[in-house]
PDB file of N, CA and C in Angstrom:
ATOM      1  N   MET A   4      -5.962  -4.560 -24.006  1.00 49.00           N
ATOM      2  CA  MET A   4      -5.033  -4.882 -23.210  1.00 49.00           C
ATOM      3  C   MET A   4      -4.886  -4.512 -21.346  1.00 49.00           C
ATOM      4  N   ASN A   5      -5.507  -5.743 -20.673  1.00 63.00           N
ATOM      5  CA  ASN A   5      -5.693  -4.753 -19.378  1.00 63.00           C
ATOM      6  C   ASN A   5      -4.133  -5.160 -18.841  1.00 63.00           C
ATOM      7  N   ASP A   6      -3.683  -4.308 -17.911  1.00 91.00           N
ATOM      8  CA  ASP A   6      -2.696  -3.972 -17.118  1.00 91.00           C
ATOM      9  C   ASP A   6      -2.664  -4.063 -15.864  1.00 91.00           C
ATOM     10  N   ASP A   7      -3.678  -4.339 -14.941  1.00 96.00           N
ATOM     11  CA  ASP A   7      -4.295  -4.139 -13.908  1.00 96.00           C
ATOM     12  C   ASP A   7      -3.262  -5.146 -13.193  1.00 96.00           C
ATOM     13  N   VAL A   8      -3.362  -4.986 -12.324  1.00 98.00           N
ATOM     14  CA  VAL A   8      -2.027  -5.530 -11.180  1.00 98.00           C
ATOM     15  C   VAL A   8      -2.888  -5.390  -9.610  1.00 98.00           C
ATOM     16  N   ARG A   9      -2.456  -6.655  -8.797  1.00 98.00           N
ATOM     17  CA  ARG A   9      -2.376  -6.652  -7.471  1.00 98.00           C
ATOM     18  C   ARG A   9      -1.109  -6.389  -7.025  1.00 98.00           C
ATOM     19  N   LEU A  10      -1.418  -5.693  -5.916  1.00 98.00           N
ATOM     20  CA  LEU A  10       0.143  -5.286  -5.003  1.00 98.00           C
ATOM     21  C   LEU A  10      -0.391  -5.275  -3.675  1.00 98.00           C
ATOM     22  N   VAL A  11       0.388  -6.172  -2.874  1.00 98.00           N
ATOM     23  CA  VAL A  11       0.442  -6.621  -1.393  1.00 98.00           C
ATOM     24  C   VAL A  11       1.855  -6.324  -0.488  1.00 98.00           C
ATOM     25  N   ALA A  12       1.927  -5.453  -0.120  1.00 98.00           N
ATOM     26  CA  ALA A  12       2.980  -5.068   0.920  1.00 98.00           C
ATOM     27  C   ALA A  12       2.919  -5.230   2.195  1.00 98.00           C
ATOM     28  N   TRP A  13       3.767  -5.146   2.565  1.00 98.00           N
ATOM     29  CA  TRP A  13       4.183  -5.280   3.961  1.00 98.00           C
ATOM     30  C   TRP A  13       5.303  -4.514   4.519  1.00 98.00           C
ATOM     31  N   VAL A  14       5.195  -3.558   5.372  1.00 98.00           N
ATOM     32  CA  VAL A  14       6.073  -2.086   5.975  1.00 98.00           C
ATOM     33  C   VAL A  14       6.390  -2.416   6.883  1.00 98.00           C
ATOM     34  N   ARG A  15       7.712  -2.625   7.324  1.00 98.00           N
ATOM     35  CA  ARG A  15       8.290  -2.738   8.657  1.00 98.00           C
ATOM     36  C   ARG A  15       8.989  -1.459   9.159  1.00 98.00           C
ATOM     37  N   GLY A  16       8.745  -0.935  10.177  1.00 98.00           N
ATOM     38  CA  GLY A  16       9.592   0.126  10.881  1.00 98.00           C
ATOM     39  C   GLY A  16       8.803   0.813  12.000  1.00 98.00           C
ATOM     40  N   ARG A  17       8.291   1.922  12.302  1.00 98.00           N
ATOM     41  CA  ARG A  17       7.775   2.506  13.224  1.00 98.00           C
ATOM     42  C   ARG A  17       6.406   2.908  12.138  1.00 98.00           C
ATOM     43  N   VAL A  18       5.524   2.192  12.095  1.00 98.00           N
ATOM     44  CA  VAL A  18       4.457   2.829  10.900  1.00 98.00           C
ATOM     45  C   VAL A  18       3.048   2.816  11.806  1.00 98.00           C
ATOM     46  N   GLN A  19       3.001   2.238  12.774  1.00 98.00           N
ATOM     47  CA  GLN A  19       2.054   2.317  13.531  1.00 98.00           C
ATOM     48  C   GLN A  19       1.627   3.395  14.516  1.00 98.00           C
ATOM     49  N   GLY A  20       0.529   4.021  14.640  1.00 97.00           N
ATOM     50  CA  GLY A  20       0.322   5.344  15.189  1.00 97.00           C
ATOM     51  C   GLY A  20       0.693   6.757  14.974  1.00 97.00           C
ATOM     52  N   VAL A  21       0.939   6.669  13.636  1.00 97.00           N
ATOM     53  CA  VAL A  21       1.910   7.743  13.378  1.00 97.00           C
ATOM     54  C   VAL A  21       0.807   8.101  12.135  1.00 97.00           C
ATOM     55  N   GLY A  22      -0.399   7.871  11.486  1.00 97.00           N
ATOM     56  CA  GLY A  22      -1.344   8.514  10.290  1.00 97.00           C
ATOM     57  C   GLY A  22      -0.513   7.623   9.495  1.00 97.00           C
ATOM     58  N   PHE A  23      -0.134   6.292   9.421  1.00 98.00           N
ATOM     59  CA  PHE A  23       0.383   5.652   8.155  1.00 98.00           C
ATOM     60  C   PHE A  23      -0.684   5.473   7.327  1.00 98.00           C
ATOM     61  N   ARG A  24      -1.245   4.744   7.942  1.00 98.00           N
ATOM     62  CA  ARG A  24      -2.490   4.389   6.978  1.00 98.00           C
ATOM     63  C   ARG A  24      -2.887   5.213   6.330  1.00 98.00           C
ATOM     64  N   TRP A  25      -3.542   5.969   7.195  1.00 98.00           N
ATOM     65  CA  TRP A  25      -4.256   7.216   6.389  1.00 98.00           C
ATOM     66  C   TRP A  25      -3.802   7.835   4.994  1.00 98.00           C
ATOM     67  N   PHE A  26      -1.968   8.418   5.354  1.00 98.00           N
ATOM     68  CA  PHE A  26      -1.275   8.610   4.139  1.00 98.00           C
ATOM     69  C   PHE A  26      -1.301   8.021   3.493  1.00 98.00           C
ATOM     70  N   THR A  27      -0.904   6.577   3.396  1.00 98.00           N
ATOM     71  CA  THR A  27      -1.208   5.660   2.597  1.00 98.00           C
ATOM     72  C   THR A  27      -2.673   5.680   1.883  1.00 98.00           C
ATOM     73  N   ARG A  28      -3.811   5.839   2.339  1.00 98.00           N
ATOM     74  CA  ARG A  28      -4.578   5.874   1.896  1.00 98.00           C
ATOM     75  C   ARG A  28      -5.132   7.269   0.675  1.00 98.00           C
ATOM     76  N   ALA A  29      -4.535   8.194   1.084  1.00 98.00           N
ATOM     77  CA  ALA A  29      -4.247   9.870   0.360  1.00 98.00           C
ATOM     78  C   ALA A  29      -3.907   9.542  -0.582  1.00 98.00           C
ATOM     79  N   ARG A  30      -2.773   9.359  -0.498  1.00 98.00           N
ATOM     80  CA  ARG A  30      -1.729   8.990  -1.568  1.00 98.00           C
ATOM     81  C   ARG A  30      -2.237   7.814  -2.574  1.00 98.00           C
ATOM     82  N   ALA A  31      -2.587   7.054  -1.912  1.00 98.00           N
ATOM     83  CA  ALA A  31      -3.551   5.834  -3.378  1.00 98.00           C
ATOM     84  C   ALA A  31      -4.542   6.864  -3.807  1.00 98.00           C
ATOM     85  N   LEU A  32      -5.142   7.122  -3.210  1.00 97.00           N
ATOM     86  CA  LEU A  32      -6.452   8.196  -3.995  1.00 97.00           C
ATOM     87  C   LEU A  32      -5.918   9.517  -4.920  1.00 97.00           C
ATOM     88  N   GLU A  33      -4.702   9.957  -4.182  1.00 97.00           N
ATOM     89  CA  GLU A  33      -4.168  10.979  -5.302  1.00 97.00           C
ATOM     90  C   GLU A  33      -3.750  10.420  -6.609  1.00 97.00           C
ATOM     91  N   LEU A  34      -3.142   8.768  -6.496  1.00 97.00           N
ATOM     92  CA  LEU A  34      -2.539   8.185  -7.907  1.00 97.00           C
ATOM     93  C   LEU A  34      -3.795   8.162  -8.658  1.00 97.00           C
ATOM     94  N   GLY A  35      -4.629   7.425  -8.220  1.00 94.00           N
ATOM     95  CA  GLY A  35      -5.932   7.543  -9.019  1.00 94.00           C
ATOM     96  C   GLY A  35      -6.188   6.227  -9.532  1.00 94.00           C
ATOM     97  N   GLY A  36      -7.540   5.603  -9.312  1.00 94.00           N
ATOM     98  CA  GLY A  36      -7.434   4.363  -9.796  1.00 94.00           C
ATOM     99  C   GLY A  36      -7.277   3.192  -9.039  1.00 94.00           C
ATOM    100  N   LEU A  37      -6.978   3.399  -8.276  1.00 98.00           N
ATOM    101  CA  LEU A  37      -6.557   2.675  -7.237  1.00 98.00           C
ATOM    102  C   LEU A  37      -7.667   1.797  -5.854  1.00 98.00           C
ATOM    103  N   SER A  38      -7.590   0.704  -6.238  1.00 98.00           N
ATOM    104  CA  SER A  38      -8.821  -0.001  -4.415  1.00 98.00           C
ATOM    105  C   SER A  38      -8.060  -0.765  -3.666  1.00 98.00           C
ATOM    106  N   GLY A  39      -8.541  -0.964  -2.658  1.00 98.00           N
ATOM    107  CA  GLY A  39      -7.634  -1.880  -1.295  1.00 98.00           C
ATOM    108  C   GLY A  39      -7.982  -1.286  -0.255  1.00 98.00           C
ATOM    109  N   PHE A  40      -6.650  -1.613   0.341  1.00 98.00           N
ATOM    110  CA  PHE A  40      -6.937  -1.076   2.039  1.00 98.00           C
ATOM    111  C   PHE A  40      -5.297  -1.170   2.767  1.00 98.00           C
ATOM    112  N   ALA A  41      -5.597  -0.549   3.773  1.00 98.00           N
ATOM    113  CA  ALA A  41      -4.353  -0.474   4.843  1.00 98.00           C
ATOM    114  C   ALA A  41      -4.673  -1.115   5.969  1.00 98.00           C
ATOM    115  N   LEU A  42      -3.732  -1.671   6.712  1.00 98.00           N
ATOM    116  CA  LEU A  42      -4.105  -2.871   7.764  1.00 98.00           C
ATOM    117  C   LEU A  42      -3.224  -2.596   8.503  1.00 98.00           C
ATOM    118  N   ASN A  43      -3.496  -2.239   9.876  1.00 98.00           N
ATOM    119  CA  ASN A  43      -2.217  -2.187  11.124  1.00 98.00           C
ATOM    120  C   ASN A  43      -2.429  -3.929  11.764  1.00 98.00           C
ATOM    121  N   LEU A  44      -0.887  -4.477  11.401  1.00 98.00           N
ATOM    122  CA  LEU A  44      -0.716  -6.021  12.104  1.00 98.00           C
ATOM    123  C   LEU A  44      -0.404  -6.103  13.275  1.00 98.00           C
ATOM    124  N   GLU A  45      -0.883  -7.196  13.907  1.00 98.00           N
ATOM    125  CA  GLU A  45      -0.256  -7.298  15.291  1.00 98.00           C
ATOM    126  C   GLU A  45       0.948  -7.576  15.404  1.00 98.00           C
ATOM    127  N   ASP A  46       2.039  -7.465  14.653  1.00 98.00           N
ATOM    128  CA  ASP A  46       3.181  -7.490  14.544  1.00 98.00           C
ATOM    129  C   ASP A  46       3.874  -6.115  14.764  1.00 98.00           C
ATOM    130  N   GLY A  47       3.211  -4.960  14.104  1.00 98.00           N
ATOM    131  CA  GLY A  47       3.869  -3.911  14.278  1.00 98.00           C
ATOM    132  C   GLY A  47       3.902  -3.402  12.547  1.00 98.00           C
ATOM    133  N   ARG A  48       3.583  -4.553  11.952  1.00 98.00           N
ATOM    134  CA  ARG A  48       3.821  -4.217  10.432  1.00 98.00           C
ATOM    135  C   ARG A  48       2.417  -3.183  10.048  1.00 98.00           C
ATOM    136  N   VAL A  49       2.566  -2.544   8.765  1.00 98.00           N
ATOM    137  CA  VAL A  49       1.205  -2.474   7.591  1.00 98.00           C
ATOM    138  C   VAL A  49       1.336  -3.114   6.649  1.00 98.00           C
ATOM    139  N   GLN A  50       0.031  -3.411   6.554  1.00 98.00           N
ATOM    140  CA  GLN A  50      -0.246  -4.396   5.457  1.00 98.00           C
ATOM    141  C   GLN A  50      -1.011  -3.352   4.141  1.00 98.00           C
ATOM    142  N   VAL A  51      -0.408  -3.352   2.774  1.00 98.00           N
ATOM    143  CA  VAL A  51      -0.894  -2.592   1.883  1.00 98.00           C
ATOM    144  C   VAL A  51      -1.330  -3.446   1.538  1.00 98.00           C
ATOM    145  N   VAL A  52      -2.592  -3.615   0.637  1.00 98.00           N
ATOM    146  CA  VAL A  52      -3.082  -4.288  -0.984  1.00 98.00           C
ATOM    147  C   VAL A  52      -4.119  -3.168  -1.913  1.00 98.00           C
ATOM    148  N   ALA A  53      -3.170  -2.871  -2.768  1.00 98.00           N
ATOM    149  CA  ALA A  53      -3.812  -2.104  -3.995  1.00 98.00           C
ATOM    150  C   ALA A  53      -3.707  -2.956  -5.279  1.00 98.00           C
ATOM    151  N   GLU A  54      -4.805  -2.734  -5.973  1.00 98.00           N
ATOM    152  CA  GLU A  54      -5.426  -3.300  -6.879  1.00 98.00           C
ATOM    153  C   GLU A  54      -5.581  -1.791  -7.978  1.00 98.00           C
ATOM    154  N   GLY A  55      -4.899  -2.067  -9.391  1.00 97.00           N
ATOM    155  CA  GLY A  55      -5.448  -0.882 -10.440  1.00 97.00           C
ATOM    156  C   GLY A  55      -4.175  -0.945 -11.412  1.00 97.00           C
ATOM    157  N   PRO A  56      -3.880  -0.263 -12.181  1.00 97.00           N
ATOM    158  CA  PRO A  56      -2.828   0.344 -13.333  1.00 97.00           C
ATOM    159  C   PRO A  56      -1.825   0.027 -12.296  1.00 97.00           C
ATOM    160  N   ARG A  57      -0.778  -1.216 -13.498  1.00 97.00           N
ATOM    161  CA  ARG A  57       0.786  -1.051 -12.966  1.00 97.00           C
ATOM    162  C   ARG A  57       1.043   0.408 -12.422  1.00 97.00           C
ATOM    163  N   GLU A  58       1.376   0.948 -13.176  1.00 96.00           N
ATOM    164  CA  GLU A  58       2.060   2.088 -13.109  1.00 96.00           C
ATOM    165  C   GLU A  58       1.240   3.024 -11.676  1.00 96.00           C
ATOM    166  N   HIS A  59       0.405   2.891 -11.521  1.00 97.00           N
ATOM    167  CA  HIS A  59       0.068   3.552  -9.934  1.00 97.00           C
ATOM    168  C   HIS A  59       0.336   2.481  -8.789  1.00 97.00           C
ATOM    169  N   CYS A  60       0.353   0.831  -8.954  1.00 98.00           N
ATOM    170  CA  CYS A  60       0.874   0.189  -7.816  1.00 98.00           C
ATOM    171  C   CYS A  60       2.130   0.703  -7.778  1.00 98.00           C
ATOM    172  N   GLU A  61       2.790   1.092  -8.457  1.00 97.00           N
ATOM    173  CA  GLU A  61       4.173   0.781  -8.794  1.00 97.00           C
ATOM    174  C   GLU A  61       4.664   2.441  -8.033  1.00 97.00           C
ATOM    175  N   GLY A  62       4.004   3.307  -7.830  1.00 98.00           N
ATOM    176  CA  GLY A  62       4.185   4.764  -7.583  1.00 98.00           C
ATOM    177  C   GLY A  62       3.917   4.780  -5.902  1.00 98.00           C
ATOM    178  N   LEU A  63       2.493   3.669  -5.499  1.00 98.00           N
ATOM    179  CA  LEU A  63       2.304   3.456  -4.296  1.00 98.00           C
ATOM    180  C   LEU A  63       3.671   3.154  -3.461  1.00 98.00           C
ATOM    181  N   LEU A  64       4.288   1.883  -4.140  1.00 98.00           N
ATOM    182  CA  LEU A  64       5.729   1.300  -3.956  1.00 98.00           C
ATOM    183  C   LEU A  64       6.670   2.310  -3.349  1.00 98.00           C
ATOM    184  N   ARG A  65       6.802   3.121  -4.551  1.00 98.00           N
ATOM    185  CA  ARG A  65       8.079   3.736  -4.753  1.00 98.00           C
ATOM    186  C   ARG A  65       7.522   5.411  -3.302  1.00 98.00           C
ATOM    187  N   TRP A  66       6.365   5.340  -3.049  1.00 98.00           N
ATOM    188  CA  TRP A  66       6.129   6.213  -1.821  1.00 98.00           C
ATOM    189  C   TRP A  66       6.276   5.447  -0.701  1.00 98.00           C
ATOM    190  N   LEU A  67       5.963   4.308  -0.827  1.00 98.00           N
ATOM    191  CA  LEU A  67       6.027   3.526   0.545  1.00 98.00           C
ATOM    192  C   LEU A  67       7.462   3.104   0.759  1.00 98.00           C
ATOM    193  N   ARG A  68       8.289   3.335   0.104  1.00 97.00           N
ATOM    194  CA  ARG A  68       9.888   3.188   0.411  1.00 97.00           C
ATOM    195  C   ARG A  68      10.588   4.631   0.342  1.00 97.00           C
ATOM    196  N   GLY A  69      10.021   5.932   0.212  1.00 96.00           N
ATOM    197  CA  GLY A  69      10.162   7.042  -0.316  1.00 96.00           C
ATOM    198  C   GLY A  69      10.434   7.590   1.215  1.00 96.00           C
ATOM    199  N   GLN A  70      10.562   8.959   1.364  1.00 93.00           N
ATOM    200  CA  GLN A  70      11.155   9.627   2.566  1.00 93.00           C
ATOM    201  C   GLN A  70       9.871  10.043   2.964  1.00 93.00           C
ATOM    202  N   ASP A  71       9.046  10.264   2.050  1.00 92.00           N
ATOM    203  CA  ASP A  71       7.825  11.361   2.378  1.00 92.00           C
ATOM    204  C   ASP A  71       6.449  10.756   3.786  1.00 92.00           C
ATOM    205  N   THR A  72       6.880   9.245   4.017  1.00 95.00           N
ATOM    206  CA  THR A  72       5.413   8.736   4.867  1.00 95.00           C
ATOM    207  C   THR A  72       5.967   8.880   6.020  1.00 95.00           C
ATOM    208  N   PRO A  73       4.831   9.151   6.699  1.00 96.00           N
ATOM    209  CA  PRO A  73       5.412   9.319   8.709  1.00 96.00           C
ATOM    210  C   PRO A  73       5.917   8.501   9.074  1.00 96.00           C
ATOM    211  N   GLY A  74       6.129   8.840  10.315  1.00 96.00           N
ATOM    212  CA  GLY A  74       6.730   7.440  10.998  1.00 96.00           C
ATOM    213  C   GLY A  74       8.710   7.449  10.320  1.00 96.00           C
ATOM    214  N   ARG A  75       8.500   5.780  10.134  1.00 97.00           N
ATOM    215  CA  ARG A  75      10.208   5.248   9.925  1.00 97.00           C
ATOM    216  C   ARG A  75       9.676   4.041   8.869  1.00 97.00           C
ATOM    217  N   VAL A  76      10.164   3.992   8.030  1.00 97.00           N
ATOM    218  CA  VAL A  76      10.082   2.991   7.295  1.00 97.00           C
ATOM    219  C   VAL A  76      11.786   2.207   7.273  1.00 97.00           C
ATOM    220  N   ASP A  77      11.763   0.868   7.735  1.00 98.00           N
ATOM    221  CA  ASP A  77      12.663  -0.024   7.694  1.00 98.00           C
ATOM    222  C   ASP A  77      13.010  -0.830   6.805  1.00 98.00           C
ATOM    223  N   GLY A  78      11.728  -1.243   6.132  1.00 98.00           N
ATOM    224  CA  GLY A  78      11.577  -1.843   4.605  1.00 98.00           C
ATOM    225  C   GLY A  78      10.195  -2.757   4.473  1.00 98.00           C
ATOM    226  N   VAL A  79      10.496  -2.694   2.771  1.00 98.00           N
ATOM    227  CA  VAL A  79       8.694  -3.402   2.780  1.00 98.00           C
ATOM    228  C   VAL A  79       8.979  -4.316   1.820  1.00 98.00           C
ATOM    229  N   THR A  80       8.550  -5.268   2.040  1.00 98.00           N
ATOM    230  CA  THR A  80       8.288  -6.463   1.254  1.00 98.00           C
ATOM    231  C   THR A  80       7.229  -6.429   0.251  1.00 98.00           C
ATOM    232  N   GLU A  81       7.231  -7.140  -1.216  1.00 98.00           N
ATOM    233  CA  GLU A  81       5.791  -6.747  -1.714  1.00 98.00           C
ATOM    234  C   GLU A  81       5.953  -8.537  -2.803  1.00 98.00           C
ATOM    235  N   ILE A  82       4.630  -8.576  -3.234  1.00 98.00           N
ATOM    236  CA  ILE A  82       4.370  -9.534  -4.069  1.00 98.00           C
ATOM    237  C   ILE A  82       3.500  -9.035  -4.882  1.00 98.00           C
ATOM    238  N   TRP A  83       3.525  -9.576  -6.071  1.00 98.00           N
ATOM    239  CA  TRP A  83       2.607  -9.055  -7.124  1.00 98.00           C
ATOM    240  C   TRP A  83       2.010 -10.232  -7.908  1.00 98.00           C
ATOM    241  N   ASP A  84       0.377  -9.776  -8.089  1.00 97.00           N
ATOM    242  CA  ASP A  84      -0.410 -10.883  -8.631  1.00 97.00           C
ATOM    243  C   ASP A  84      -1.157 -10.327  -9.459  1.00 97.00           C
ATOM    244  N   THR A  85      -2.324 -11.127  -9.918  1.00 96.00           N
ATOM    245  CA  THR A  85      -3.530 -10.939 -10.660  1.00 96.00           C
ATOM    246  C   THR A  85      -4.552 -10.255  -9.951  1.00 96.00           C
ATOM    247  N   PRO A  86      -5.218  -9.360 -10.072  1.00 97.00           N
ATOM    248  CA  PRO A  86      -6.489  -8.389  -9.410  1.00 97.00           C
ATOM    249  C   PRO A  86      -7.423  -9.535  -8.898  1.00 97.00           C
ATOM    250  N   ARG A  87      -8.179  -9.597  -7.820  1.00 96.00           N
ATOM    251  CA  ARG A  87      -8.982 -10.513  -7.258  1.00 96.00           C
ATOM    252  C   ARG A  87     -10.578  -9.719  -6.868  1.00 96.00           C
ATOM    253  N   GLY A  88     -10.168  -8.159  -6.955  1.00 93.00           N
ATOM    254  CA  GLY A  88     -11.374  -7.125  -7.183  1.00 93.00           C
ATOM    255  C   GLY A  88     -12.227  -7.571  -5.809  1.00 93.00           C
ATOM    256  N   GLY A  89     -13.404  -6.875  -5.246  1.00 93.00           N
ATOM    257  CA  GLY A  89     -14.171  -6.626  -4.176  1.00 93.00           C
ATOM    258  C   GLY A  89     -13.810  -5.962  -3.559  1.00 93.00           C
ATOM    259  N   TYR A  90     -13.024  -4.707  -3.835  1.00 95.00           N
ATOM    260  CA  TYR A  90     -12.653  -3.562  -3.083  1.00 95.00           C
ATOM    261  C   TYR A  90     -13.890  -2.551  -3.598  1.00 95.00           C
ATOM    262  N   ASP A  91     -14.295  -1.870  -2.422  1.00 92.00           N
ATOM    263  CA  ASP A  91     -14.589  -0.384  -2.991  1.00 92.00           C
ATOM    264  C   ASP A  91     -14.203   0.666  -2.212  1.00 92.00           C
ATOM    265  N   GLY A  92     -13.413   1.410  -3.470  1.00 96.00           N
ATOM    266  CA  GLY A  92     -12.391   2.232  -2.776  1.00 96.00           C
ATOM    267  C   GLY A  92     -11.196   1.686  -2.434  1.00 96.00           C
ATOM    268  N   PHE A  93     -10.611   2.775  -1.613  1.00 98.00           N
ATOM    269  CA  PHE A  93      -9.112   2.517  -0.911  1.00 98.00           C
ATOM    270  C   PHE A  93      -9.488   2.856   0.813  1.00 98.00           C
ATOM    271  N   ALA A  94      -9.396   1.482   1.349  1.00 98.00           N
ATOM    272  CA  ALA A  94      -9.988   1.889   3.020  1.00 98.00           C
ATOM    273  C   ALA A  94      -9.116   1.401   4.017  1.00 98.00           C
ATOM    274  N   ILE A  95      -9.125   2.281   5.188  1.00 98.00           N
ATOM    275  CA  ILE A  95      -8.403   1.983   6.157  1.00 98.00           C
ATOM    276  C   ILE A  95      -8.872   0.771   7.017  1.00 98.00           C
ATOM    277  N   ARG A  96      -8.431   0.007   7.476  1.00 96.00           N
ATOM    278  CA  ARG A  96      -8.896  -1.206   8.053  1.00 96.00           C
ATOM    279  C   ARG A  96      -7.870  -1.042   9.559  1.00 96.00           C
TER     280      ARG A  96
END
């Protein structure tokens, strides 16, 4: 049984210019088994795409919503999907 998923999350708040993407990548690598990216959007949000085991994606989402992130997270919107692949590791874009 393949329990891999795709998580796409949009994080809003003061999340640009504070190392948010770097720490998101570090957390994804710490959880292990995740590929994808973190990207600054023009509207001030950060988009996070992660593919891998569901429990690891859920752990990343918990971290995004938690108190340990740099800056200030006002909210996170997410969608779940099937993995599309094509990522080489977890990148900062």
